[in-house]
Amino acid sequence: MSSPSFASTRLAVLSLALVSLSAFADINVGVSVSATGPAASLGIPEKNTIALLPKTIGGQKVNYIVLDDATDTTSAVKNMRKLVAEDKVDVVIGSTTAPNSLAMTDIAAESETPLISLAGSAIIVEPVDAKRHWVFKTAQNDAHMATAIVEHMLNNKVQTVAFIGFADAYGEGWFKEFAKIAEARKIRIVASERFQRNDTSVTGQALKIIAAKPDAVLIGAAGTPAVLPQKTLKEKGFKGFVYQTHGVANSEFLRIGGKDVEGALLPVGPLVVAAQLPDSAPSKKVALDFITRYETAYGKGTVSAFGGHAWDAGLLLGAAIPQALKKAQPGTREFRSALRDALEGVKNLPAAHGVFNLNAQDHQGFDQRARVMARIEGGTWKLVK
Amino acid sequence: MDLQIALLLGQDGITNGAIYALLSLALVLVFTVTRVIFIPQGEFVAFGALTLASLQTGVLPGTLWLLIGLGAVAGLIDTVFALRDRQLQRIPRILGINLALPLALAGLLANIPLSSLGLPIQVLLTLAVVVPLGPLIYRLVFQPIAEASVLVLLIVAVSVHVTLTGLGLFFFGAEGSRTPSFTDASFEIGDAMIQGQTLLVVAASLTLIVALYLFFERTLWGKALRATAMNRTGARLMGISATMAGKLSFSVAALIGAFSGILISPITTIYYDSGFLIGLKGFVGAIVGGLGSYPLAAAGAVMVGLLESYSSFWASAFKEVIVFTLIIPVLVWRSLTTRHTEEEE
């Protein structure tokens, strides 16, 4: 073999490799979260977390295109269309709230783009039908959280419960979920009351609850408005257990609630009480790692449960993208489809909020390791052992 | 429902009713003097409560920047008018009131330890920030269209409401605030516990109502307002400035709103948009009084408070439905019993 031909073969091989490398485009991840508007206190930590996600996955550069939907369903749809049509993203993370995520589902299915929602409602991924085929979600389902509450009630011999919740989808959803599980476990619901987010008084509801003499009260409300029922119940002399939902797990609730919410019990993702978890808990290491990164970037005490959902979405991608890269190139329909299949195949992945075990029927993938009970003591969350 | 529950509900209803009564009086006042159905009344409640809360955490409230901004615009417009009319002697006064006073207030707030001041001083500072917003809004928004029809004024009032709510979100954020109670005292009367704060709200409302009565009956300014309310043209012929009357009525409305906010903020968490619903219930009360009668409006508002309290006990999911459905029979009754005596437009 003469040397010139050898050199030209080498050149040819090299240039071929170069061609295939340059054709291997960057991975584009679209993000639409509610960084302003009513859900801003959830959306801002999510947006902050996106900036901490890995810039390369499986040796491939990853670009994040972050948009804000202002907690508005129409904007969420607009963002989703822009991401798939103009930016040609391979996967979308978002949105913060259930209505926005549901609205984005249609476009995800139509454009065959995997969507990873950060919202709580189980309806986003259940049941897995033709549309939800493309949709995944990282936040715990309400049912995960409701079972934790019922379990704690059973362990503490609670037989009668009163419910007071928002007169909207959040309150109704919780009541239905909770009533189903409670009745199966022979816990009697003796009163079911509603209030508005903006109400200045819930005295009437509180008195009716107290007159029904329940062992415990569950407050089905999110954010700081959930303070009012607990405060009123305490004022009117209620001495039983008070349960809140994980919708109150942020520092604003503690700030507004102060002394009035001491002793409240609530189910939370492991991230919220990560430092207090036993070392055997699968989420502890991941959660602490996330908290350290987040607080290094944004200051001490700034981390919240919601950032964890975005971090977990990043972990899912970190596990699924290398699998998909083996089958197709980013930017193609085949890659999106391979990525979807890879997401569905994620097994035993420890995340900040639990352990992912996804399959064709379950696009959420958490089990009972995804929640623990916490009690508010001395103005912070304490793990209930 | 036993007697104790009935008493507790009554107490709760009267507390809220007292706040609604104050707001209904402000609405009646503004409507009779300027024919504006003052939808943004509730925003002053939220601004009062949230301004006090941010003063207590030692933060300069966003309403202060609004005050300075509105003052600057109003000052500029009035200066231009004064120059056009060649009344240069009016300019120092215009600039003094619209620019120097808000800036002096800002300088004062920035240089004193806000969070460690006593509660009465914090309340006074809150009122100093929020109340001037009333006349400034009148000057900038309603004075140029003072002769427009009630419908136009209503539409403009709605847009002011939406603007102020948006600004409230910008200034104070989506999360609410609760201020510490003025008093933790509570008394036992019979079976029922009476909270000190409740008594304070009722007493403060009554005091303010009496003060308003004296203002209308005994002072020249109060009489000028009443004269304008009865007959705008006649009052003007007697030398009462409609502009002055408008600004004064908006000042009183802003004072009542901010004061109500301060009273209610220890009882419940106030959000940037909480004011609207509180104002709307005051409006239902004012409607009971036909937007013209102070005692009937106050009575109507207390009735709204009681109805709200008892319906939250019996059917909490339908509370708002019950309260706002009340307006229908009231309107039917009023349209059957009163003669239509609207002023010529």
mmCIF file with all atom_site columns, N, CA and C in Angstrom, chain A residues 37-38 41 167 192-194 196-201 203-205 207-208 211 224-225 227-228 231 235-236 250 252 255-258 260, chain B residues 5 8-9 12 16 20 174-178 195 264 266-271 273-274 277-278 281 309 312-317 319-320:
data_model
loop_
_atom_site.group_PDB
_atom_site.id
_atom_site.type_symbol
_atom_site.label_atom_id
_atom_site.label_alt_id
_atom_site.label_comp_id
_atom_site.label_asym_id
_atom_site.label_entity_id
_atom_site.label_seq_id
_atom_site.pdbx_PDB_ins_code
_atom_site.Cartn_x
_atom_site.Cartn_y
_atom_site.Cartn_z
_atom_site.occupancy
_atom_site.B_iso_or_equiv
_atom_site.pdbx_formal_charge
_atom_site.auth_seq_id
_atom_site.auth_comp_id
_atom_site.auth_asym_id
_atom_site.auth_atom_id
_atom_site.pdbx_PDB_model_num
ATOM 1   N N  . GLY A 1 37  ? -47.166 36.282 37.982 1.00 0.00 ? 37  GLY A N  1
ATOM 2   C CA . GLY A 1 37  ? -48.578 35.951 38.173 1.00 0.00 ? 37  GLY A CA 1
ATOM 3   C C  . GLY A 1 37  ? -48.793 35.208 39.481 1.00 0.00 ? 37  GLY A C  1
ATOM 4   N N  . PRO A 1 38  ? -50.033 34.752 39.715 1.00 0.00 ? 38  PRO A N  1
ATOM 5   C CA . PRO A 1 38  ? -50.373 34.152 41.011 1.00 0.00 ? 38  PRO A CA 1
ATOM 6   C C  . PRO A 1 38  ? -49.494 32.965 41.426 1.00 0.00 ? 38  PRO A C  1
ATOM 7   N N  . SER A 1 41  ? -44.667 32.302 43.165 1.00 0.00 ? 41  SER A N  1
ATOM 8   C CA . SER A 1 41  ? -43.833 31.794 44.259 1.00 0.00 ? 41  SER A CA 1
ATOM 9   C C  . SER A 1 41  ? -43.419 30.342 43.991 1.00 0.00 ? 41  SER A C  1
ATOM 10  N N  . ALA A 1 167 ? -63.040 26.804 47.882 1.00 0.00 ? 167 ALA A N  1
ATOM 11  C CA . ALA A 1 167 ? -64.199 26.547 47.031 1.00 0.00 ? 167 ALA A CA 1
ATOM 12  C C  . ALA A 1 167 ? -63.761 26.621 45.569 1.00 0.00 ? 167 ALA A C  1
ATOM 13  N N  . SER A 1 192 ? -67.889 19.038 56.004 1.00 0.00 ? 192 SER A N  1
ATOM 14  C CA . SER A 1 192 ? -67.127 19.425 54.817 1.00 0.00 ? 192 SER A CA 1
ATOM 15  C C  . SER A 1 192 ? -67.494 20.858 54.485 1.00 0.00 ? 192 SER A C  1
ATOM 16  N N  . GLU A 1 193 ? -66.553 21.770 54.720 1.00 0.00 ? 193 GLU A N  1
ATOM 17  C CA . GLU A 1 193 ? -66.830 23.197 54.561 1.00 0.00 ? 193 GLU A CA 1
ATOM 18  C C  . GLU A 1 193 ? -65.943 23.776 53.462 1.00 0.00 ? 193 GLU A C  1
ATOM 19  N N  . ARG A 1 194 ? -66.363 24.929 52.919 1.00 0.00 ? 194 ARG A N  1
ATOM 20  C CA . ARG A 1 194 ? -65.577 25.593 51.882 1.00 0.00 ? 194 ARG A CA 1
ATOM 21  C C  . ARG A 1 194 ? -65.342 27.051 52.260 1.00 0.00 ? 194 ARG A C  1
ATOM 22  N N  . GLN A 1 196 ? -63.355 30.932 50.548 1.00 0.00 ? 196 GLN A N  1
ATOM 23  C CA . GLN A 1 196 ? -62.702 31.556 49.396 1.00 0.00 ? 196 GLN A CA 1
ATOM 24  C C  . GLN A 1 196 ? -61.305 32.002 49.790 1.00 0.00 ? 196 GLN A C  1
ATOM 25  N N  . ARG A 1 197 ? -60.417 32.010 48.799 1.00 0.00 ? 197 ARG A N  1
ATOM 26  C CA . ARG A 1 197 ? -59.053 32.448 49.019 1.00 0.00 ? 197 ARG A CA 1
ATOM 27  C C  . ARG A 1 197 ? -59.010 33.835 49.672 1.00 0.00 ? 197 ARG A C  1
ATOM 28  N N  . ASN A 1 198 ? -59.961 34.692 49.289 1.00 0.00 ? 198 ASN A N  1
ATOM 29  C CA . ASN A 1 198 ? -59.946 36.075 49.741 1.00 0.00 ? 198 ASN A CA 1
ATOM 30  C C  . ASN A 1 198 ? -60.788 36.344 50.973 1.00 0.00 ? 198 ASN A C  1
ATOM 31  N N  . ASP A 1 199 ? -61.364 35.306 51.569 1.00 0.00 ? 199 ASP A N  1
ATOM 32  C CA . ASP A 1 199 ? -62.261 35.533 52.694 1.00 0.00 ? 199 ASP A CA 1
ATOM 33  C C  . ASP A 1 199 ? -61.533 36.199 53.854 1.00 0.00 ? 199 ASP A C  1
ATOM 34  N N  . THR A 1 200 ? -62.255 37.116 54.516 1.00 0.00 ? 200 THR A N  1
ATOM 35  C CA . THR A 1 200 ? -61.643 37.773 55.654 1.00 0.00 ? 200 THR A CA 1
ATOM 36  C C  . THR A 1 200 ? -62.030 37.083 56.953 1.00 0.00 ? 200 THR A C  1
ATOM 37  N N  . SER A 1 201 ? -62.952 36.137 56.884 1.00 0.00 ? 201 SER A N  1
ATOM 38  C CA . SER A 1 201 ? -63.353 35.446 58.095 1.00 0.00 ? 201 SER A CA 1
ATOM 39  C C  . SER A 1 201 ? -63.864 34.051 57.747 1.00 0.00 ? 201 SER A C  1
ATOM 40  N N  . THR A 1 203 ? -65.107 32.219 60.503 1.00 0.00 ? 203 THR A N  1
ATOM 41  C CA . THR A 1 203 ? -65.649 31.889 61.817 1.00 0.00 ? 203 THR A CA 1
ATOM 42  C C  . THR A 1 203 ? -66.814 30.908 61.718 1.00 0.00 ? 203 THR A C  1
ATOM 43  N N  . GLY A 1 204 ? -67.724 31.175 60.769 1.00 0.00 ? 204 GLY A N  1
ATOM 44  C CA . GLY A 1 204 ? -68.898 30.310 60.638 1.00 0.00 ? 204 GLY A CA 1
ATOM 45  C C  . GLY A 1 204 ? -68.498 28.870 60.391 1.00 0.00 ? 204 GLY A C  1
ATOM 46  N N  . GLN A 1 205 ? -67.594 28.659 59.431 1.00 0.00 ? 205 GLN A N  1
ATOM 47  C CA . GLN A 1 205 ? -67.158 27.310 59.104 1.00 0.00 ? 205 GLN A CA 1
ATOM 48  C C  . GLN A 1 205 ? -66.458 26.662 60.305 1.00 0.00 ? 205 GLN A C  1
ATOM 49  N N  . LEU A 1 207 ? -66.832 27.283 63.475 1.00 0.00 ? 207 LEU A N  1
ATOM 50  C CA . LEU A 1 207 ? -67.775 26.925 64.543 1.00 0.00 ? 207 LEU A CA 1
ATOM 51  C C  . LEU A 1 207 ? -68.539 25.661 64.184 1.00 0.00 ? 207 LEU A C  1
ATOM 52  N N  . LYS A 1 208 ? -68.904 25.541 62.914 1.00 0.00 ? 208 LYS A N  1
ATOM 53  C CA . LYS A 1 208 ? -69.639 24.356 62.499 1.00 0.00 ? 208 LYS A CA 1
ATOM 54  C C  . LYS A 1 208 ? -68.757 23.114 62.649 1.00 0.00 ? 208 LYS A C  1
ATOM 55  N N  . ALA A 1 211 ? -68.492 22.262 66.291 1.00 0.00 ? 211 ALA A N  1
ATOM 56  C CA . ALA A 1 211 ? -69.747 21.676 66.781 1.00 0.00 ? 211 ALA A CA 1
ATOM 57  C C  . ALA A 1 211 ? -69.865 20.209 66.377 1.00 0.00 ? 211 ALA A C  1
ATOM 58  N N  . THR A 1 224 ? -50.598 30.964 51.538 1.00 0.00 ? 224 THR A N  1
ATOM 59  C CA . THR A 1 224 ? -50.884 31.667 52.781 1.00 0.00 ? 224 THR A CA 1
ATOM 60  C C  . THR A 1 224 ? -52.366 31.744 53.158 1.00 0.00 ? 224 THR A C  1
ATOM 61  N N  . PRO A 1 225 ? -53.325 31.677 52.211 1.00 0.00 ? 225 PRO A N  1
ATOM 62  C CA . PRO A 1 225 ? -54.724 31.690 52.667 1.00 0.00 ? 225 PRO A CA 1
ATOM 63  C C  . PRO A 1 225 ? -55.062 30.515 53.582 1.00 0.00 ? 225 PRO A C  1
ATOM 64  N N  . VAL A 1 227 ? -53.683 29.783 56.204 1.00 0.00 ? 227 VAL A N  1
ATOM 65  C CA . VAL A 1 227 ? -53.444 30.170 57.601 1.00 0.00 ? 227 VAL A CA 1
ATOM 66  C C  . VAL A 1 227 ? -54.764 30.451 58.317 1.00 0.00 ? 227 VAL A C  1
ATOM 67  N N  . LEU A 1 228 ? -55.670 31.162 57.611 1.00 0.00 ? 228 LEU A N  1
ATOM 68  C CA . LEU A 1 228 ? -56.884 31.670 58.261 1.00 0.00 ? 228 LEU A CA 1
ATOM 69  C C  . LEU A 1 228 ? -57.719 30.589 58.956 1.00 0.00 ? 228 LEU A C  1
ATOM 70  N N  . LYS A 1 231 ? -55.906 29.413 62.123 1.00 0.00 ? 231 LYS A N  1
ATOM 71  C CA . LYS A 1 231 ? -55.901 30.468 63.136 1.00 0.00 ? 231 LYS A CA 1
ATOM 72  C C  . LYS A 1 231 ? -57.267 30.552 63.820 1.00 0.00 ? 231 LYS A C  1
ATOM 73  N N  . GLU A 1 235 ? -58.311 29.882 67.686 1.00 0.00 ? 235 GLU A N  1
ATOM 74  C CA . GLU A 1 235 ? -58.974 30.932 68.462 1.00 0.00 ? 235 GLU A CA 1
ATOM 75  C C  . GLU A 1 235 ? -60.246 30.433 69.126 1.00 0.00 ? 235 GLU A C  1
ATOM 76  N N  . LYS A 1 236 ? -60.982 29.575 68.393 1.00 0.00 ? 236 LYS A N  1
ATOM 77  C CA . LYS A 1 236 ? -62.262 29.118 68.919 1.00 0.00 ? 236 LYS A CA 1
ATOM 78  C C  . LYS A 1 236 ? -62.094 27.871 69.769 1.00 0.00 ? 236 LYS A C  1
ATOM 79  N N  . ASN A 1 250 ? -44.135 26.364 51.887 1.00 0.00 ? 250 ASN A N  1
ATOM 80  C CA . ASN A 1 250 ? -43.127 27.386 51.563 1.00 0.00 ? 250 ASN A CA 1
ATOM 81  C C  . ASN A 1 250 ? -42.952 28.347 52.741 1.00 0.00 ? 250 ASN A C  1
ATOM 82  N N  . GLU A 1 252 ? -43.237 31.500 52.999 1.00 0.00 ? 252 GLU A N  1
ATOM 83  C CA . GLU A 1 252 ? -44.247 32.542 53.171 1.00 0.00 ? 252 GLU A CA 1
ATOM 84  C C  . GLU A 1 252 ? -45.331 32.091 54.145 1.00 0.00 ? 252 GLU A C  1
ATOM 85  N N  . ARG A 1 255 ? -44.097 32.514 57.535 1.00 0.00 ? 255 ARG A N  1
ATOM 86  C CA . ARG A 1 255 ? -43.977 33.933 57.891 1.00 0.00 ? 255 ARG A CA 1
ATOM 87  C C  . ARG A 1 255 ? -45.337 34.498 58.293 1.00 0.00 ? 255 ARG A C  1
ATOM 88  N N  . ILE A 1 256 ? -46.364 34.233 57.454 1.00 0.00 ? 256 ILE A N  1
ATOM 89  C CA . ILE A 1 256 ? -47.699 34.771 57.735 1.00 0.00 ? 256 ILE A CA 1
ATOM 90  C C  . ILE A 1 256 ? -48.324 34.035 58.918 1.00 0.00 ? 256 ILE A C  1
ATOM 91  N N  . GLY A 1 257 ? -48.123 32.730 58.979 1.00 0.00 ? 257 GLY A N  1
ATOM 92  C CA . GLY A 1 257 ? -48.798 31.934 59.998 1.00 0.00 ? 257 GLY A CA 1
ATOM 93  C C  . GLY A 1 257 ? -48.248 32.170 61.394 1.00 0.00 ? 257 GLY A C  1
ATOM 94  N N  . GLY A 1 258 ? -46.933 32.263 61.514 1.00 0.00 ? 258 GLY A N  1
ATOM 95  C CA . GLY A 1 258 ? -46.302 32.492 62.817 1.00 0.00 ? 258 GLY A CA 1
ATOM 96  C C  . GLY A 1 258 ? -46.751 31.474 63.842 1.00 0.00 ? 258 GLY A C  1
ATOM 97  N N  . ASP A 1 260 ? -49.630 30.919 64.958 1.00 0.00 ? 260 ASP A N  1
ATOM 98  C CA . ASP A 1 260 ? -50.949 30.329 64.748 1.00 0.00 ? 260 ASP A CA 1
ATOM 99  C C  . ASP A 1 260 ? -50.915 28.982 64.028 1.00 0.00 ? 260 ASP A C  1
ATOM 100 N N  . ILE B 2 5   ? -72.973 29.608 69.734 1.00 0.00 ? 5   ILE B N  1
ATOM 101 C CA . ILE B 2 5   ? -72.555 29.721 68.331 1.00 0.00 ? 5   ILE B CA 1
ATOM 102 C C  . ILE B 2 5   ? -73.214 30.937 67.698 1.00 0.00 ? 5   ILE B C  1
ATOM 103 N N  . LEU B 2 8   ? -71.343 33.982 68.792 1.00 0.00 ? 8   LEU B N  1
ATOM 104 C CA . LEU B 2 8   ? -70.044 34.104 68.146 1.00 0.00 ? 8   LEU B CA 1
ATOM 105 C C  . LEU B 2 8   ? -70.190 34.542 66.689 1.00 0.00 ? 8   LEU B C  1
ATOM 106 N N  . LEU B 2 9   ? -71.181 33.945 66.014 1.00 0.00 ? 9   LEU B N  1
ATOM 107 C CA . LEU B 2 9   ? -71.415 34.326 64.619 1.00 0.00 ? 9   LEU B CA 1
ATOM 108 C C  . LEU B 2 9   ? -71.835 35.785 64.529 1.00 0.00 ? 9   LEU B C  1
ATOM 109 N N  . ASP B 2 12  ? -68.848 37.991 64.941 1.00 0.00 ? 12  ASP B N  1
ATOM 110 C CA . ASP B 2 12  ? -68.043 37.996 63.717 1.00 0.00 ? 12  ASP B CA 1
ATOM 111 C C  . ASP B 2 12  ? -68.712 38.844 62.629 1.00 0.00 ? 12  ASP B C  1
ATOM 112 N N  . ASN B 2 16  ? -67.178 42.353 60.800 1.00 0.00 ? 16  ASN B N  1
ATOM 113 C CA . ASN B 2 16  ? -67.045 42.568 59.365 1.00 0.00 ? 16  ASN B CA 1
ATOM 114 C C  . ASN B 2 16  ? -68.016 43.633 58.884 1.00 0.00 ? 16  ASN B C  1
ATOM 115 N N  . TYR B 2 20  ? -67.588 46.968 56.525 1.00 0.00 ? 20  TYR B N  1
ATOM 116 C CA . TYR B 2 20  ? -68.401 47.211 55.324 1.00 0.00 ? 20  TYR B CA 1
ATOM 117 C C  . TYR B 2 20  ? -69.161 48.526 55.454 1.00 0.00 ? 20  TYR B C  1
ATOM 118 N N  . ALA B 2 174 ? -47.339 38.840 45.295 1.00 0.00 ? 174 ALA B N  1
ATOM 119 C CA . ALA B 2 174 ? -48.547 38.024 45.303 1.00 0.00 ? 174 ALA B CA 1
ATOM 120 C C  . ALA B 2 174 ? -48.904 37.542 46.709 1.00 0.00 ? 174 ALA B C  1
ATOM 121 N N  . GLU B 2 175 ? -47.927 37.528 47.603 1.00 0.00 ? 175 GLU B N  1
ATOM 122 C CA . GLU B 2 175 ? -48.214 37.016 48.940 1.00 0.00 ? 175 GLU B CA 1
ATOM 123 C C  . GLU B 2 175 ? -48.800 38.116 49.818 1.00 0.00 ? 175 GLU B C  1
ATOM 124 N N  . GLY B 2 176 ? -49.656 37.707 50.755 1.00 0.00 ? 176 GLY B N  1
ATOM 125 C CA . GLY B 2 176 ? -50.310 38.676 51.612 1.00 0.00 ? 176 GLY B CA 1
ATOM 126 C C  . GLY B 2 176 ? -49.511 38.982 52.856 1.00 0.00 ? 176 GLY B C  1
ATOM 127 N N  . SER B 2 177 ? -50.080 39.822 53.702 1.00 0.00 ? 177 SER B N  1
ATOM 128 C CA . SER B 2 177 ? -49.441 40.164 54.972 1.00 0.00 ? 177 SER B CA 1
ATOM 129 C C  . SER B 2 177 ? -50.499 40.256 56.049 1.00 0.00 ? 177 SER B C  1
ATOM 130 N N  . ARG B 2 178 ? -50.054 40.019 57.265 1.00 0.00 ? 178 ARG B N  1
ATOM 131 C CA . ARG B 2 178 ? -50.946 40.184 58.405 1.00 0.00 ? 178 ARG B CA 1
ATOM 132 C C  . ARG B 2 178 ? -50.162 40.988 59.429 1.00 0.00 ? 178 ARG B C  1
ATOM 133 N N  . GLN B 2 195 ? -63.242 39.022 71.553 1.00 0.00 ? 195 GLN B N  1
ATOM 134 C CA . GLN B 2 195 ? -61.852 39.409 71.321 1.00 0.00 ? 195 GLN B CA 1
ATOM 135 C C  . GLN B 2 195 ? -61.727 40.922 71.414 1.00 0.00 ? 195 GLN B C  1
ATOM 136 N N  . ILE B 2 264 ? -58.598 45.989 59.808 1.00 0.00 ? 264 ILE B N  1
ATOM 137 C CA . ILE B 2 264 ? -58.915 44.603 59.483 1.00 0.00 ? 264 ILE B CA 1
ATOM 138 C C  . ILE B 2 264 ? -57.653 43.748 59.353 1.00 0.00 ? 264 ILE B C  1
ATOM 139 N N  . PRO B 2 266 ? -55.084 43.003 61.244 1.00 0.00 ? 266 PRO B N  1
ATOM 140 C CA . PRO B 2 266 ? -54.688 42.005 62.253 1.00 0.00 ? 266 PRO B CA 1
ATOM 141 C C  . PRO B 2 266 ? -55.626 40.795 62.281 1.00 0.00 ? 266 PRO B C  1
ATOM 142 N N  . ILE B 2 267 ? -56.844 40.943 61.749 1.00 0.00 ? 267 ILE B N  1
ATOM 143 C CA . ILE B 2 267 ? -57.829 39.865 61.836 1.00 0.00 ? 267 ILE B CA 1
ATOM 144 C C  . ILE B 2 267 ? -57.606 38.836 60.752 1.00 0.00 ? 267 ILE B C  1
ATOM 145 N N  . THR B 2 268 ? -57.210 39.286 59.569 1.00 0.00 ? 268 THR B N  1
ATOM 146 C CA . THR B 2 268 ? -57.101 38.363 58.441 1.00 0.00 ? 268 THR B CA 1
ATOM 147 C C  . THR B 2 268 ? -55.909 38.751 57.589 1.00 0.00 ? 268 THR B C  1
ATOM 148 N N  . THR B 2 269 ? -55.464 37.825 56.741 1.00 0.00 ? 269 THR B N  1
ATOM 149 C CA . THR B 2 269 ? -54.370 38.134 55.831 1.00 0.00 ? 269 THR B CA 1
ATOM 150 C C  . THR B 2 269 ? -54.908 38.950 54.674 1.00 0.00 ? 269 THR B C  1
ATOM 151 N N  . ILE B 2 270 ? -54.257 40.075 54.386 1.00 0.00 ? 270 ILE B N  1
ATOM 152 C CA . ILE B 2 270 ? -54.711 40.920 53.278 1.00 0.00 ? 270 ILE B CA 1
ATOM 153 C C  . ILE B 2 270 ? -53.746 40.744 52.102 1.00 0.00 ? 270 ILE B C  1
ATOM 154 N N  . TYR B 2 271 ? -54.307 40.498 50.927 1.00 0.00 ? 271 TYR B N  1
ATOM 155 C CA . TYR B 2 271 ? -53.518 40.371 49.705 1.00 0.00 ? 271 TYR B CA 1
ATOM 156 C C  . TYR B 2 271 ? -53.716 41.618 48.865 1.00 0.00 ? 271 TYR B C  1
ATOM 157 N N  . ASP B 2 273 ? -55.099 41.971 46.190 1.00 0.00 ? 273 ASP B N  1
ATOM 158 C CA . ASP B 2 273 ? -56.412 42.049 45.549 1.00 0.00 ? 273 ASP B CA 1
ATOM 159 C C  . ASP B 2 273 ? -57.562 41.785 46.518 1.00 0.00 ? 273 ASP B C  1
ATOM 160 N N  . SER B 2 274 ? -57.266 41.773 47.830 1.00 0.00 ? 274 SER B N  1
ATOM 161 C CA . SER B 2 274 ? -58.334 41.485 48.802 1.00 0.00 ? 274 SER B CA 1
ATOM 162 C C  . SER B 2 274 ? -59.360 42.592 48.858 1.00 0.00 ? 274 SER B C  1
ATOM 163 N N  . LEU B 2 277 ? -63.199 42.640 46.980 1.00 0.00 ? 277 LEU B N  1
ATOM 164 C CA . LEU B 2 277 ? -64.361 41.930 47.502 1.00 0.00 ? 277 LEU B CA 1
ATOM 165 C C  . LEU B 2 277 ? -64.921 42.630 48.739 1.00 0.00 ? 277 LEU B C  1
ATOM 166 N N  . ILE B 2 278 ? -64.015 43.175 49.563 1.00 0.00 ? 278 ILE B N  1
ATOM 167 C CA . ILE B 2 278 ? -64.463 43.894 50.759 1.00 0.00 ? 278 ILE B CA 1
ATOM 168 C C  . ILE B 2 278 ? -65.239 45.136 50.326 1.00 0.00 ? 278 ILE B C  1
ATOM 169 N N  . LYS B 2 281 ? -68.726 44.338 49.030 1.00 0.00 ? 281 LYS B N  1
ATOM 170 C CA . LYS B 2 281 ? -69.739 44.087 50.062 1.00 0.00 ? 281 LYS B CA 1
ATOM 171 C C  . LYS B 2 281 ? -70.203 45.393 50.684 1.00 0.00 ? 281 LYS B C  1
ATOM 172 N N  . SER B 2 309 ? -71.857 36.012 57.792 1.00 0.00 ? 309 SER B N  1
ATOM 173 C CA . SER B 2 309 ? -71.400 35.192 58.897 1.00 0.00 ? 309 SER B CA 1
ATOM 174 C C  . SER B 2 309 ? -72.303 33.976 59.106 1.00 0.00 ? 309 SER B C  1
ATOM 175 N N  . SER B 2 312 ? -72.093 31.507 56.203 1.00 0.00 ? 312 SER B N  1
ATOM 176 C CA . SER B 2 312 ? -70.868 30.711 56.173 1.00 0.00 ? 312 SER B CA 1
ATOM 177 C C  . SER B 2 312 ? -70.998 29.531 57.138 1.00 0.00 ? 312 SER B C  1
ATOM 178 N N  . PHE B 2 313 ? -71.890 29.666 58.110 1.00 0.00 ? 313 PHE B N  1
ATOM 179 C CA . PHE B 2 313 ? -72.126 28.538 59.017 1.00 0.00 ? 313 PHE B CA 1
ATOM 180 C C  . PHE B 2 313 ? -73.034 27.501 58.369 1.00 0.00 ? 313 PHE B C  1
ATOM 181 N N  . TRP B 2 314 ? -74.117 27.976 57.762 1.00 0.00 ? 314 TRP B N  1
ATOM 182 C CA . TRP B 2 314 ? -75.108 27.041 57.231 1.00 0.00 ? 314 TRP B CA 1
ATOM 183 C C  . TRP B 2 314 ? -74.712 26.431 55.896 1.00 0.00 ? 314 TRP B C  1
ATOM 184 N N  . ALA B 2 315 ? -74.144 27.240 55.008 1.00 0.00 ? 315 ALA B N  1
ATOM 185 C CA . ALA B 2 315 ? -73.847 26.732 53.661 1.00 0.00 ? 315 ALA B CA 1
ATOM 186 C C  . ALA B 2 315 ? -72.600 27.434 53.141 1.00 0.00 ? 315 ALA B C  1
ATOM 187 N N  . SER B 2 316 ? -71.445 27.013 53.643 1.00 0.00 ? 316 SER B N  1
ATOM 188 C CA . SER B 2 316 ? -70.238 27.780 53.372 1.00 0.00 ? 316 SER B CA 1
ATOM 189 C C  . SER B 2 316 ? -69.905 27.847 51.884 1.00 0.00 ? 316 SER B C  1
ATOM 190 N N  . ALA B 2 317 ? -70.266 26.798 51.139 1.00 0.00 ? 317 ALA B N  1
ATOM 191 C CA . ALA B 2 317 ? -69.908 26.797 49.721 1.00 0.00 ? 317 ALA B CA 1
ATOM 192 C C  . ALA B 2 317 ? -70.694 27.858 48.954 1.00 0.00 ? 317 ALA B C  1
ATOM 193 N N  . LYS B 2 319 ? -71.744 30.883 50.292 1.00 0.00 ? 319 LYS B N  1
ATOM 194 C CA . LYS B 2 319 ? -71.763 32.132 51.041 1.00 0.00 ? 319 LYS B CA 1
ATOM 195 C C  . LYS B 2 319 ? -71.832 33.353 50.133 1.00 0.00 ? 319 LYS B C  1
ATOM 196 N N  . GLU B 2 320 ? -70.899 33.426 49.162 1.00 0.00 ? 320 GLU B N  1
ATOM 197 C CA . GLU B 2 320 ? -70.866 34.621 48.294 1.00 0.00 ? 320 GLU B CA 1
ATOM 198 C C  . GLU B 2 320 ? -72.146 34.713 47.461 1.00 0.00 ? 320 GLU B C  1
#
